[in-house]
PDB file of C-alpha atoms and ligand atoms in Angstrom:
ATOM      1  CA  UNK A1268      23.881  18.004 -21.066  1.00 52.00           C
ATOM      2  CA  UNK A1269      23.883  14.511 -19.721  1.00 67.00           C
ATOM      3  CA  UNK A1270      23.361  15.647 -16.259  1.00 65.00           C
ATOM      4  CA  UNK A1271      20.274  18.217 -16.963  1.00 78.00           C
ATOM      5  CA  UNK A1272      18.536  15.377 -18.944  1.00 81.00           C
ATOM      6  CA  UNK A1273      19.038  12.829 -15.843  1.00 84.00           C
ATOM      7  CA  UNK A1274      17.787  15.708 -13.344  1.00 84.00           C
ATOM      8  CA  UNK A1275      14.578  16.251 -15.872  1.00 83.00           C
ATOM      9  CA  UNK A1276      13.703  13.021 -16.012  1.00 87.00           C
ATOM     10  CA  UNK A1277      14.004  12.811 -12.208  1.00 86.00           C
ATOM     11  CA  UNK A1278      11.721  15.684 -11.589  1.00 88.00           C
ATOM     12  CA  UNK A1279       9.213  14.794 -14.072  1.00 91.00           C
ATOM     13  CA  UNK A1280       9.161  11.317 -12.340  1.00 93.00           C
ATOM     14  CA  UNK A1281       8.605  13.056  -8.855  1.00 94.00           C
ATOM     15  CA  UNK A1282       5.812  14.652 -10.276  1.00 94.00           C
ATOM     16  CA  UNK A1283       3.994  11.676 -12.166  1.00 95.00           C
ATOM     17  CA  UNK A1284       4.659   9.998  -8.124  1.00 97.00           C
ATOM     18  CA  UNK A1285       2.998  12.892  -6.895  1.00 97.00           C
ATOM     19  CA  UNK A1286      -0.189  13.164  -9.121  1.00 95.00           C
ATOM     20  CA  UNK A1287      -1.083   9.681  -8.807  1.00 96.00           C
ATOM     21  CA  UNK A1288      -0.681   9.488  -4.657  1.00 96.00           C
ATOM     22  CA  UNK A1289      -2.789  12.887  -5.002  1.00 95.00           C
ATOM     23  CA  UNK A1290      -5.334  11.592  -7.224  1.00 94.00           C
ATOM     24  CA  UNK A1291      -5.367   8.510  -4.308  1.00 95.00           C
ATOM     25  CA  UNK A1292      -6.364  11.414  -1.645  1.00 93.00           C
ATOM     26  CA  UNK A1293      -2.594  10.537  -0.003  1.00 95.00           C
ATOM     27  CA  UNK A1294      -1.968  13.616   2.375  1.00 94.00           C
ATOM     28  CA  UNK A1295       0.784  15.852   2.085  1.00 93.00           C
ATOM     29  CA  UNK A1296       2.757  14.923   4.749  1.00 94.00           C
ATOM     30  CA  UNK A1297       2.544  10.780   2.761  1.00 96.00           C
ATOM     31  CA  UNK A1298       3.921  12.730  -0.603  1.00 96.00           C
ATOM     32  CA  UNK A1299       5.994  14.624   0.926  1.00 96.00           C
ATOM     33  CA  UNK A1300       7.915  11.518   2.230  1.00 96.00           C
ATOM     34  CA  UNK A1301       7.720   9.262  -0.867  1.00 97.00           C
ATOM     35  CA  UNK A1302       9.182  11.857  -3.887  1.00 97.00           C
ATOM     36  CA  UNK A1303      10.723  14.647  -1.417  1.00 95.00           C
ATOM     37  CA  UNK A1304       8.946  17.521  -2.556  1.00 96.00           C
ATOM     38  CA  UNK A1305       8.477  20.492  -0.390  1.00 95.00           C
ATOM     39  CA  UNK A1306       4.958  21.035   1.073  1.00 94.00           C
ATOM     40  CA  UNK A1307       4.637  24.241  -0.911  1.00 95.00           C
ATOM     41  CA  UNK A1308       5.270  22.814  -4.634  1.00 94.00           C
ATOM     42  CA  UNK A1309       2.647  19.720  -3.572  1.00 94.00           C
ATOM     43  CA  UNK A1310       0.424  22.537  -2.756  1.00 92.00           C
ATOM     44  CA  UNK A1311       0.760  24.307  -6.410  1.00 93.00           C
ATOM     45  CA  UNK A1312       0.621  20.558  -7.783  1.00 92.00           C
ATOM     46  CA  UNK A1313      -2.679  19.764  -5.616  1.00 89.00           C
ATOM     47  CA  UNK A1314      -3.984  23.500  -6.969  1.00 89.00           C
ATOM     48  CA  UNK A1315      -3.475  22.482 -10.415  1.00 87.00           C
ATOM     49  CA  UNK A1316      -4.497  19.306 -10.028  1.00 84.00           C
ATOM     50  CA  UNK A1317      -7.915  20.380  -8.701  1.00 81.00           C
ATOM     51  CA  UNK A1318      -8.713  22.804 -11.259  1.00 82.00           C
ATOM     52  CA  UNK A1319      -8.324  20.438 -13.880  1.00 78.00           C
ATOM     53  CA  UNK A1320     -11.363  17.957 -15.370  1.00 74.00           C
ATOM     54  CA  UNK A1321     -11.149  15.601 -12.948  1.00 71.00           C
ATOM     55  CA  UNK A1322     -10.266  17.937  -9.818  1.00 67.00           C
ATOM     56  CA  UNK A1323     -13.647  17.859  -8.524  1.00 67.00           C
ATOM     57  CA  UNK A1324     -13.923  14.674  -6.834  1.00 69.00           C
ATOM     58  CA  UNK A1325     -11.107  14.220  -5.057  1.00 72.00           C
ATOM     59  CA  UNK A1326     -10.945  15.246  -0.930  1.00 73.00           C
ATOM     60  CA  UNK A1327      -8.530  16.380   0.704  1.00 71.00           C
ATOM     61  CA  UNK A1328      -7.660  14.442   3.708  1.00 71.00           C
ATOM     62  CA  UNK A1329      -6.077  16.026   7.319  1.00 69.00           C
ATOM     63  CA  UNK A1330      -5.364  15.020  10.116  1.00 70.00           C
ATOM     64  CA  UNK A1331      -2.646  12.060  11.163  1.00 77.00           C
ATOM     65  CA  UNK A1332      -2.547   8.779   8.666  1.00 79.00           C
ATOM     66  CA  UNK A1333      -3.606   5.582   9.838  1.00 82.00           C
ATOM     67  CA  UNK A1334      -1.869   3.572  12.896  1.00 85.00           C
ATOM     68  CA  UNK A1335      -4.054   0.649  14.123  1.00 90.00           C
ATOM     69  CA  UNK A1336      -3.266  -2.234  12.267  1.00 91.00           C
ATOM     70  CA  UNK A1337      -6.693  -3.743  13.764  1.00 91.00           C
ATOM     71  CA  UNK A1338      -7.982  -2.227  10.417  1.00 94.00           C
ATOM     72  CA  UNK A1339      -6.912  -4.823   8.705  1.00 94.00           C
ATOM     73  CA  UNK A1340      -7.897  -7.608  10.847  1.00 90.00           C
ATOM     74  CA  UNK A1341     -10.922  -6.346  11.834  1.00 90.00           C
ATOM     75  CA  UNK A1342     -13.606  -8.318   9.772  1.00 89.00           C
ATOM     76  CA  UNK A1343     -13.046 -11.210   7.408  1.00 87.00           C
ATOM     77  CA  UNK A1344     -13.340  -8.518   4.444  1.00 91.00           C
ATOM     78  CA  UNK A1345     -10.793  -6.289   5.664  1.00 93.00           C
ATOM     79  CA  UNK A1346      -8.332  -9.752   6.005  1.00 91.00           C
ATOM     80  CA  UNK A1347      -8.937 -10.348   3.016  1.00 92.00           C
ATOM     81  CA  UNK A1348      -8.651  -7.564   1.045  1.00 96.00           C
ATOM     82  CA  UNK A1349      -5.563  -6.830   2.966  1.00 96.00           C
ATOM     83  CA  UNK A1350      -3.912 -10.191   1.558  1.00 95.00           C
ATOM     84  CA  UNK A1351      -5.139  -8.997  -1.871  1.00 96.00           C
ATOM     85  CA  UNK A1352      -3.159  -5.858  -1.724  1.00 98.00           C
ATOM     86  CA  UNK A1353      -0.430  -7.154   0.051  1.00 97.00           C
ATOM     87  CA  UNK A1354      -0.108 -10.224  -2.943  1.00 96.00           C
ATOM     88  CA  UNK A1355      -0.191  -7.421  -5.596  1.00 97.00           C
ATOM     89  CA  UNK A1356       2.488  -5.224  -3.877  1.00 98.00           C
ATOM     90  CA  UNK A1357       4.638  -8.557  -3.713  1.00 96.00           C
ATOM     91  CA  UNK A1358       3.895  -9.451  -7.160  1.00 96.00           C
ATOM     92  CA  UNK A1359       4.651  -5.868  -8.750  1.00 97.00           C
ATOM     93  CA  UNK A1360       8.014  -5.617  -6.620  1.00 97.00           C
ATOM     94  CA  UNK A1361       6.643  -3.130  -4.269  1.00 97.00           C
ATOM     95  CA  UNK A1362       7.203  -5.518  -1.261  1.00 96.00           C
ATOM     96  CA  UNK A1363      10.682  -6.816  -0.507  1.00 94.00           C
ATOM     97  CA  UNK A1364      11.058 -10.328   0.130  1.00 90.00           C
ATOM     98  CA  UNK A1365      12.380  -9.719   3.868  1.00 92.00           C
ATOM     99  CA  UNK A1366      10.936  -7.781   6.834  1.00 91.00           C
ATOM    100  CA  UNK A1367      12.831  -5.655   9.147  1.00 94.00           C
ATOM    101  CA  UNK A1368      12.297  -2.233  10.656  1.00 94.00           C
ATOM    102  CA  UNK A1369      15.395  -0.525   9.055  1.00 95.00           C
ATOM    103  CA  UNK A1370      13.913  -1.856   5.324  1.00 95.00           C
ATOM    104  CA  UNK A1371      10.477  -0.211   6.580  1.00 95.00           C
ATOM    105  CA  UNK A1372      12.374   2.848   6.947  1.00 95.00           C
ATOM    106  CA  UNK A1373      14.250   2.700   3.636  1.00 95.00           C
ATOM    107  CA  UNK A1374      10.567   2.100   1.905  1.00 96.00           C
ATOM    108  CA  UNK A1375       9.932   5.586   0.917  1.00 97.00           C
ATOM    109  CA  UNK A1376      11.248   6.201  -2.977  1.00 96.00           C
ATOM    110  CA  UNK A1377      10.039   7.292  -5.895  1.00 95.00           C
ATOM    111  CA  UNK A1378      10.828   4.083  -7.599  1.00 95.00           C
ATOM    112  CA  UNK A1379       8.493   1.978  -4.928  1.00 97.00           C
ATOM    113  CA  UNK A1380       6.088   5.159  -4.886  1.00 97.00           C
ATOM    114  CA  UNK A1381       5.217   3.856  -8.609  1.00 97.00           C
ATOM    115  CA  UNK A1382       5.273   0.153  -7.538  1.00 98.00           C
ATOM    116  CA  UNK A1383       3.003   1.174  -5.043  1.00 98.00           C
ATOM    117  CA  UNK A1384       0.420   3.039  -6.935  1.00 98.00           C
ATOM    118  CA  UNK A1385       1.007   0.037  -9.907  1.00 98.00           C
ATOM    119  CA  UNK A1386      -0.671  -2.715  -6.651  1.00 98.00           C
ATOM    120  CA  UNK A1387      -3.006  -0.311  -5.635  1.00 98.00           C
ATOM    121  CA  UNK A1388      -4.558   0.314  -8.751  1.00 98.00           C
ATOM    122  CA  UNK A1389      -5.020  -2.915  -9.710  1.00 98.00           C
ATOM    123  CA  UNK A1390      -6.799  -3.585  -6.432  1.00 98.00           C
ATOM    124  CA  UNK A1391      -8.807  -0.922  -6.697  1.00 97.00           C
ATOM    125  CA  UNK A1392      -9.781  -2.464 -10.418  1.00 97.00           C
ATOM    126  CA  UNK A1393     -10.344  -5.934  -8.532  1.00 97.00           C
ATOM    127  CA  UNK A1394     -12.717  -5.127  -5.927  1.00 96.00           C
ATOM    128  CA  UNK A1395     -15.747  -3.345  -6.606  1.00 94.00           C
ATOM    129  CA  UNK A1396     -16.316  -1.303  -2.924  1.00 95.00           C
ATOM    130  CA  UNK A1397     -12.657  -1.105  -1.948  1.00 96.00           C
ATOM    131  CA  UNK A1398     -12.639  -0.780   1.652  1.00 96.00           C
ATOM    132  CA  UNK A1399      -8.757  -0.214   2.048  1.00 97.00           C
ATOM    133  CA  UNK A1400      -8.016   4.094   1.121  1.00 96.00           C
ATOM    134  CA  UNK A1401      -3.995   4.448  -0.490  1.00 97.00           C
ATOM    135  CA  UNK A1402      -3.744   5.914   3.099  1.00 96.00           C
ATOM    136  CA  UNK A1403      -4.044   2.498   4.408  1.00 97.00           C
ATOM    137  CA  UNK A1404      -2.319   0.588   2.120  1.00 98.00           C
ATOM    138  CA  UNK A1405       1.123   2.546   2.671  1.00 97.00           C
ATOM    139  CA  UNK A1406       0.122   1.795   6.170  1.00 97.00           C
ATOM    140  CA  UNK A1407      -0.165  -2.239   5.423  1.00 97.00           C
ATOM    141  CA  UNK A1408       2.912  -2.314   3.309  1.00 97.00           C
ATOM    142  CA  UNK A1409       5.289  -0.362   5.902  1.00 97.00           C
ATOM    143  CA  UNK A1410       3.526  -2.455   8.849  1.00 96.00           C
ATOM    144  CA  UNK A1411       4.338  -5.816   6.728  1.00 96.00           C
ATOM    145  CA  UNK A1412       8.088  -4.736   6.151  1.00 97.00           C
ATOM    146  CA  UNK A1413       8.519  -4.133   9.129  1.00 95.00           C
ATOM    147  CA  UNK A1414       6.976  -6.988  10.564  1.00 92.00           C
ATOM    148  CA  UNK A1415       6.916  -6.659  13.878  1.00 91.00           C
ATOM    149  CA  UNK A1416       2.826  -6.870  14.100  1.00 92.00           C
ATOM    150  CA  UNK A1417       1.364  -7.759  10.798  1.00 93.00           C
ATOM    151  CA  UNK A1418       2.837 -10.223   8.821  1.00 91.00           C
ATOM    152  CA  UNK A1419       1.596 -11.746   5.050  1.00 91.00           C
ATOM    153  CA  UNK A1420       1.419 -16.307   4.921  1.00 89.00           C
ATOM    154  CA  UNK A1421      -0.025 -18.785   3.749  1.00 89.00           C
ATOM    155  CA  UNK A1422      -3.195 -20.833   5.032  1.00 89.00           C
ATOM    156  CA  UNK A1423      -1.709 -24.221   6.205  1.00 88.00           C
ATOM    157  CA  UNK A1424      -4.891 -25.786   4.239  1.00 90.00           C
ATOM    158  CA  UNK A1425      -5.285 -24.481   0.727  1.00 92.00           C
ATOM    159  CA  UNK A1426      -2.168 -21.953   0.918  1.00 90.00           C
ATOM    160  CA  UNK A1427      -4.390 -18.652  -0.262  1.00 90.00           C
ATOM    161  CA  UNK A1428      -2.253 -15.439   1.032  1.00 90.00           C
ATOM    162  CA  UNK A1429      -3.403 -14.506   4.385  1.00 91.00           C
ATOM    163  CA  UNK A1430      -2.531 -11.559   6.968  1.00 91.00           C
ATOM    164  CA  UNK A1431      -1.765 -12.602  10.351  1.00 89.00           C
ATOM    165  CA  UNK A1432      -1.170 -11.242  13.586  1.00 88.00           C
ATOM    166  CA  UNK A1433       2.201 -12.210  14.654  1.00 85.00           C
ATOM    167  CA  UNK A1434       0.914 -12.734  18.325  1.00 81.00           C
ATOM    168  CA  UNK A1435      -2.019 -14.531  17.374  1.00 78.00           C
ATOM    169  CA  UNK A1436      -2.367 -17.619  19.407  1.00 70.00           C
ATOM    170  CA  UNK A1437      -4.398 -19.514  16.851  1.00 73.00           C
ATOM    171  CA  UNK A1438      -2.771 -20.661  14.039  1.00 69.00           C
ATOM    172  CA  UNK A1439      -4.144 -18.861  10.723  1.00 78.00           C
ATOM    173  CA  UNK A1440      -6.487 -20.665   8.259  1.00 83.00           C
ATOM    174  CA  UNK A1441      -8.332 -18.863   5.413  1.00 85.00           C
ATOM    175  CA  UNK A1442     -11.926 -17.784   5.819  1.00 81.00           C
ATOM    176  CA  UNK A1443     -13.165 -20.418   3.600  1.00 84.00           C
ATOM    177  CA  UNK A1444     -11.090 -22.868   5.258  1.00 87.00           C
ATOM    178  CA  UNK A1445     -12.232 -21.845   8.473  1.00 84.00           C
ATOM    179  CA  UNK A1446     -15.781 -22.694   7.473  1.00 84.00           C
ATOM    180  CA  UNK A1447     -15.106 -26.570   6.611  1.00 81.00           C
ATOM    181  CA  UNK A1448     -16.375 -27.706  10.382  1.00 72.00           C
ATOM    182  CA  UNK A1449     -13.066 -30.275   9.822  1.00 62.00           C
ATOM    183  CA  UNK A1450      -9.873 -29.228   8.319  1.00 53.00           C
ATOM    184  CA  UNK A1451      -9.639 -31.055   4.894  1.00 54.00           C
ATOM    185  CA  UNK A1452      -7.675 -33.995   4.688  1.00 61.00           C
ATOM    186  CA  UNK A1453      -5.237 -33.472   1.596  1.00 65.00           C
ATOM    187  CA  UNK A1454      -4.385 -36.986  -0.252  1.00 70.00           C
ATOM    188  CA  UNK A1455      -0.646 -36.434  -1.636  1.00 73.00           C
ATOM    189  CA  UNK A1456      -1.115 -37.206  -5.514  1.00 74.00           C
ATOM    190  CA  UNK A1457      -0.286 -40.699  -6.337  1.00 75.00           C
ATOM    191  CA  UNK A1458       3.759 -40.659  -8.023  1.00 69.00           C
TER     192      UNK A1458
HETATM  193 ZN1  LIG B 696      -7.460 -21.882   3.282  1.00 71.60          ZN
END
């Protein structure tokens, strides 16, 4: 009895995964990884899910997902947003504290699947023209784990969350920090 109750659960959790990265426009092969459903039952799910109310609006994406990490360091926006998702996916526990390519492969579950969606939503709430798609920000979050490219600090002036290029040259500062035409001298507070 136990057992069936556990495997229920378990199923109706892979499904809940699965509607929410379909209602982000994730592609199949992105599901398909994350709860380990076959491509055929994401197909009757997708089905389903676009005859319902809110069906409609939602487009189907092809193709391969994203794999230049110039996205995200592209403009000051796209930095920026970037360090806002990456923040929330640390803050909701999607992000693990380390980086290494074997914990970028180990990413994929449904437990971080709902993490995941948890950071991304509240992004999406935060900013009004999101520029970042889900796509993307399974892209930034395996890129930062494994950390071989991308990798999430602090500005050395004010300490807001910023994404760097690990072979950048320059060291890092904020963009509002980068306007000041000096960097701002910070006075210790007096003991
Ligand atoms: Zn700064």
């Amino acid at each position: 009895m136990r057992i069936s109750d556990d495997r229920y659960s378990r199923d109706r959790q892979r499904f809940d995964v699965a509607l929410r990265f379909i209602r982000h426009e994730a592609r199949t092969h992105t599901i398909r990884t994350w709860t380990g459903l076959s491509d055929d039952r994401i197909r009757k799910l997708y089905r389903s899910y676009m005859c319902g109310p809110q069906g409609g609006s939602l487009t189907r994406h092809r193709g391969k997902s994203p794999q230049q990490i110039g996205f995200f360091t592209r403009s000051g926006r796209a930095r920026q947003e970037a360090a806002l998702l990456a923040s929330l996916c640390r803050l909701v526990g999607a992000m693990p504290e380390s980086q290494a390519p074997e914990l970028a492969r180990a990413l994929p579950s449904l437990g971080r699947g709902e993490l995941l969606c948890q950071a991304y939503e509240a992004y999406r709430g935060l900013v009004l023209e999101p520029l970042i798609s889900f796509e993307h920000a399974v892209f930034l979050l395996t890129s930062l784990v494994r950390g071989d490219e991308l990798t999430l600090a602090g500005c050395p002036d004010c300490g807001a969350s910023l994404i760097v290029d690990r072979w950048s040259l320059r060291a890092p500062r904020c963009a509002m920090c980068a306007a000041q035409p000096e960097p701002l001298e910070i006075t210790p507070p007096p003991e």
